[in-house]
C-alpha positions as protocol buffer text, in pm:
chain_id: "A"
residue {
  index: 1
  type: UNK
  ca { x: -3641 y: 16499 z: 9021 }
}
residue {
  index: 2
  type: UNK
  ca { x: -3287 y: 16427 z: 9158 }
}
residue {
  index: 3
  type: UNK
  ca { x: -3453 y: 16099 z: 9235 }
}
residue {
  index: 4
  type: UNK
  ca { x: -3515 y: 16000 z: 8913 }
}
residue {
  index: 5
  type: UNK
  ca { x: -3188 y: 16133 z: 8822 }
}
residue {
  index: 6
  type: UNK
  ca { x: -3007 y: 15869 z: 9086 }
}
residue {
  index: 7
  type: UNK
  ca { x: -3221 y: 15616 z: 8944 }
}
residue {
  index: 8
  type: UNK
  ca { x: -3144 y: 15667 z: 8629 }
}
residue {
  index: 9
  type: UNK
  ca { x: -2786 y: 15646 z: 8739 }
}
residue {
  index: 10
  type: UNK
  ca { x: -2788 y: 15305 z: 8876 }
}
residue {
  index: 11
  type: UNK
  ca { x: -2802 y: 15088 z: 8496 }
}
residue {
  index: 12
  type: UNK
  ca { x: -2524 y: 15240 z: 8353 }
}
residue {
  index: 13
  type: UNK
  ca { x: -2332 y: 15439 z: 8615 }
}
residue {
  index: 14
  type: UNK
  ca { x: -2068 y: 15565 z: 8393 }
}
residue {
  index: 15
  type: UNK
  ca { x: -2365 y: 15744 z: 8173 }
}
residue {
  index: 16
  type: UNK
  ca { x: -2577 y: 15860 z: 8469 }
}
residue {
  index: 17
  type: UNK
  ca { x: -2253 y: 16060 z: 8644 }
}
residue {
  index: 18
  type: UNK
  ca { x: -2199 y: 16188 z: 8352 }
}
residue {
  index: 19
  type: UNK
  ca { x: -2567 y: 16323 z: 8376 }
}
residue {
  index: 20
  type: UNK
  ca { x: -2504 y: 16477 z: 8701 }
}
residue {
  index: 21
  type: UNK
  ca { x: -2173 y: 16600 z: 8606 }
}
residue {
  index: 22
  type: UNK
  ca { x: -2309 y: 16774 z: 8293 }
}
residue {
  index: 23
  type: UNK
  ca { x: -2553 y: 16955 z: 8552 }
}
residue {
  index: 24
  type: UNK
  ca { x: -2353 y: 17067 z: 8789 }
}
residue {
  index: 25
  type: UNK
  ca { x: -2122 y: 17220 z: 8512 }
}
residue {
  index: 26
  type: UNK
  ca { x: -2428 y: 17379 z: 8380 }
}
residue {
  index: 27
  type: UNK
  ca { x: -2495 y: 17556 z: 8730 }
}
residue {
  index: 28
  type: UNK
  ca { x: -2169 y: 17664 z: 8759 }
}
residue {
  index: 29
  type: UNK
  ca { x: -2152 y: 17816 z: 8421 }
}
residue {
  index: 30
  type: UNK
  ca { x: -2475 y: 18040 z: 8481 }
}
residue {
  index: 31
  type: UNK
  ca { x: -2354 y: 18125 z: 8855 }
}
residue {
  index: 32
  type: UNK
  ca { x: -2011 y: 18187 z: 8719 }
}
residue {
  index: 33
  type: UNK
  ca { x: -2098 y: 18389 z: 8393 }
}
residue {
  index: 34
  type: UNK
  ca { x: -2455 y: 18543 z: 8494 }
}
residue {
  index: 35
  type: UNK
  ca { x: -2494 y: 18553 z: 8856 }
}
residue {
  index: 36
  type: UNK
  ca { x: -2197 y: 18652 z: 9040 }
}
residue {
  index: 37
  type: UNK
  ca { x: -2157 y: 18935 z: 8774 }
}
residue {
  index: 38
  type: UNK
  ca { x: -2496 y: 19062 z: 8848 }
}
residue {
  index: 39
  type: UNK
  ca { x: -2434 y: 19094 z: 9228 }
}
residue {
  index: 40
  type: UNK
  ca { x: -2104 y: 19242 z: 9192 }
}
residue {
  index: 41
  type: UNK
  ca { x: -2216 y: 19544 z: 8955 }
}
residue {
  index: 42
  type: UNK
  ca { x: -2516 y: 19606 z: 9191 }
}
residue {
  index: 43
  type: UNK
  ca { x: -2255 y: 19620 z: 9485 }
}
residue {
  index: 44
  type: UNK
  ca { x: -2051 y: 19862 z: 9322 }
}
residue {
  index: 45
  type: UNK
  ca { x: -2360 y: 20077 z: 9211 }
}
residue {
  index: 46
  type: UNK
  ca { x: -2450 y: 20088 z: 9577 }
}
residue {
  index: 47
  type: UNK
  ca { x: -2152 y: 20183 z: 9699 }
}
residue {
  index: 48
  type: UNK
  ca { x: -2113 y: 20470 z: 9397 }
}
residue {
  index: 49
  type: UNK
  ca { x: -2459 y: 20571 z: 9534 }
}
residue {
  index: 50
  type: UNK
  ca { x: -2392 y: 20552 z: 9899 }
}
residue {
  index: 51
  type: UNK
  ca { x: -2014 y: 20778 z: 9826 }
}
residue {
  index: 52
  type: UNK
  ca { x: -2215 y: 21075 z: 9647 }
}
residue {
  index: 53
  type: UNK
  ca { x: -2165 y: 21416 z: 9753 }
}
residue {
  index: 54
  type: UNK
  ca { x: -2197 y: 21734 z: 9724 }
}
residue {
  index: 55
  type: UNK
  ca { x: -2044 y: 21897 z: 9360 }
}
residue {
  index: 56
  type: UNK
  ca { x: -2039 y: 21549 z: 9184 }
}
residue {
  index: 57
  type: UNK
  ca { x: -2150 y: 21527 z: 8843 }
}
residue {
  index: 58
  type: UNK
  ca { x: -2406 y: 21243 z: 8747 }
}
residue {
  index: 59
  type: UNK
  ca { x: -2624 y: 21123 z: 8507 }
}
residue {
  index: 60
  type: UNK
  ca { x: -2991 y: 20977 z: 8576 }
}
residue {
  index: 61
  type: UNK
  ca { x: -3112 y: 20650 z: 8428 }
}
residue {
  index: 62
  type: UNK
  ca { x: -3316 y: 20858 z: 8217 }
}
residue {
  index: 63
  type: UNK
  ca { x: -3005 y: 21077 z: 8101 }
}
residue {
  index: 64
  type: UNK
  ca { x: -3040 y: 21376 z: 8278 }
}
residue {
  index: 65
  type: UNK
  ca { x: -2678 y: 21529 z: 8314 }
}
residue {
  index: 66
  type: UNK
  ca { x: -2636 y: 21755 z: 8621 }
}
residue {
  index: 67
  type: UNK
  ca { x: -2439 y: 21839 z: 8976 }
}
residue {
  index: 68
  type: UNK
  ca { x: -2519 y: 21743 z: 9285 }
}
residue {
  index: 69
  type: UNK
  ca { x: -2673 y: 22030 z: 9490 }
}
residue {
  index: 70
  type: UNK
  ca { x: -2756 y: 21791 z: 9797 }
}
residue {
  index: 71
  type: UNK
  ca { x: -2781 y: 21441 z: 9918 }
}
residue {
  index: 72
  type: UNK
  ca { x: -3068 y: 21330 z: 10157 }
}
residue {
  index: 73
  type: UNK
  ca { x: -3182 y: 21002 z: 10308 }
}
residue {
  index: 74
  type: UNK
  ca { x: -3394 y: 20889 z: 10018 }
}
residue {
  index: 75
  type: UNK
  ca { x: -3353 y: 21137 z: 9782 }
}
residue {
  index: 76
  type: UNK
  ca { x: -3042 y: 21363 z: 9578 }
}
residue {
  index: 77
  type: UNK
  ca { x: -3111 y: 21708 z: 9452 }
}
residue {
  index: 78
  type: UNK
  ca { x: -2947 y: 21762 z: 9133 }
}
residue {
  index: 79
  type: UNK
  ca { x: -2920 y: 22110 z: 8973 }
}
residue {
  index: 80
  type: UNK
  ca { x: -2978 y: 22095 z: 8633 }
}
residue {
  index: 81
  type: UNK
  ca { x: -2897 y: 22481 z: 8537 }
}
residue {
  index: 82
  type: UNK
  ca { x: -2871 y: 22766 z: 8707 }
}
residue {
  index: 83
  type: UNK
  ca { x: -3183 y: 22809 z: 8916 }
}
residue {
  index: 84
  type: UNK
  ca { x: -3306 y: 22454 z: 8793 }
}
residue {
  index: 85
  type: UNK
  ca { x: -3319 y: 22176 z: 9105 }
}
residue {
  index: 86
  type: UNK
  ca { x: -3473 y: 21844 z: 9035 }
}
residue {
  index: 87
  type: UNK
  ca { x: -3510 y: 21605 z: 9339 }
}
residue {
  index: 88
  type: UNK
  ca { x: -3463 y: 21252 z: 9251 }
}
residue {
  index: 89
  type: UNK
  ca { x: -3491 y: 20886 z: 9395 }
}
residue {
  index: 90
  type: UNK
  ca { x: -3146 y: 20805 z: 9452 }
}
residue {
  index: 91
  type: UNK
  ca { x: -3192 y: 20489 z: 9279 }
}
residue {
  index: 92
  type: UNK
  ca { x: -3248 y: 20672 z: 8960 }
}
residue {
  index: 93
  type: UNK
  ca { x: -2882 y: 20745 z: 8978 }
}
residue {
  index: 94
  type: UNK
  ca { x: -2711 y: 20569 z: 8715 }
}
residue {
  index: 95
  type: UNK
  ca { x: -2333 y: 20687 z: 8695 }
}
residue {
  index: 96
  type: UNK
  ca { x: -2084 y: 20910 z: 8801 }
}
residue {
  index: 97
  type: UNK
  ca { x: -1926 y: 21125 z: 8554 }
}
């Protein structure tokens, strides 16, 4: 493909740059706008994740509101109410409150 893009450059080079140009502006735009957003809120939801203790309230991806009872490898225990303790994925942490 970037073949036939050169190629296509060579008749009128001032139109076939401009080609080029025009995609590399694209790329930027999606890596600037899309991508490089992306990775930055997952790196801050990991860290959030990786900070959580003991007493902090938090809310599941599914909405479930409750404290932190304990923190394992995998896994967070979240008391829901008193005598209520749900064990969760800590993926399926979704904020901090």
């Amino acid at each position: 493909m970037l073949n036939a893009v050169l190629l296509q450059a060579a008749p009128g080079a001032s139109g076939g740059i401009m080609q080029i140009v025009m995609m590399v502006g694209i790329i930027a735009v999606f890596y600037f706008f899309m991508i490089r957003p992306q990775q930055k809120k997952a790196k801050d939801q990991k860290v959030m994740i990786e900070n959580l203790k003991e007493g902090d309230s938090v809310v599941t991806i599914g909405g479930l509101h409750g404290k932190v009872h304990s923190v394992e490898e995998g896994t967070i225990t979240l008391t829901i109410d008193k005598g209520v303790k749900l064990t969760f994925e800590k993926s399926a942490i979704s904020r901090k409150i």
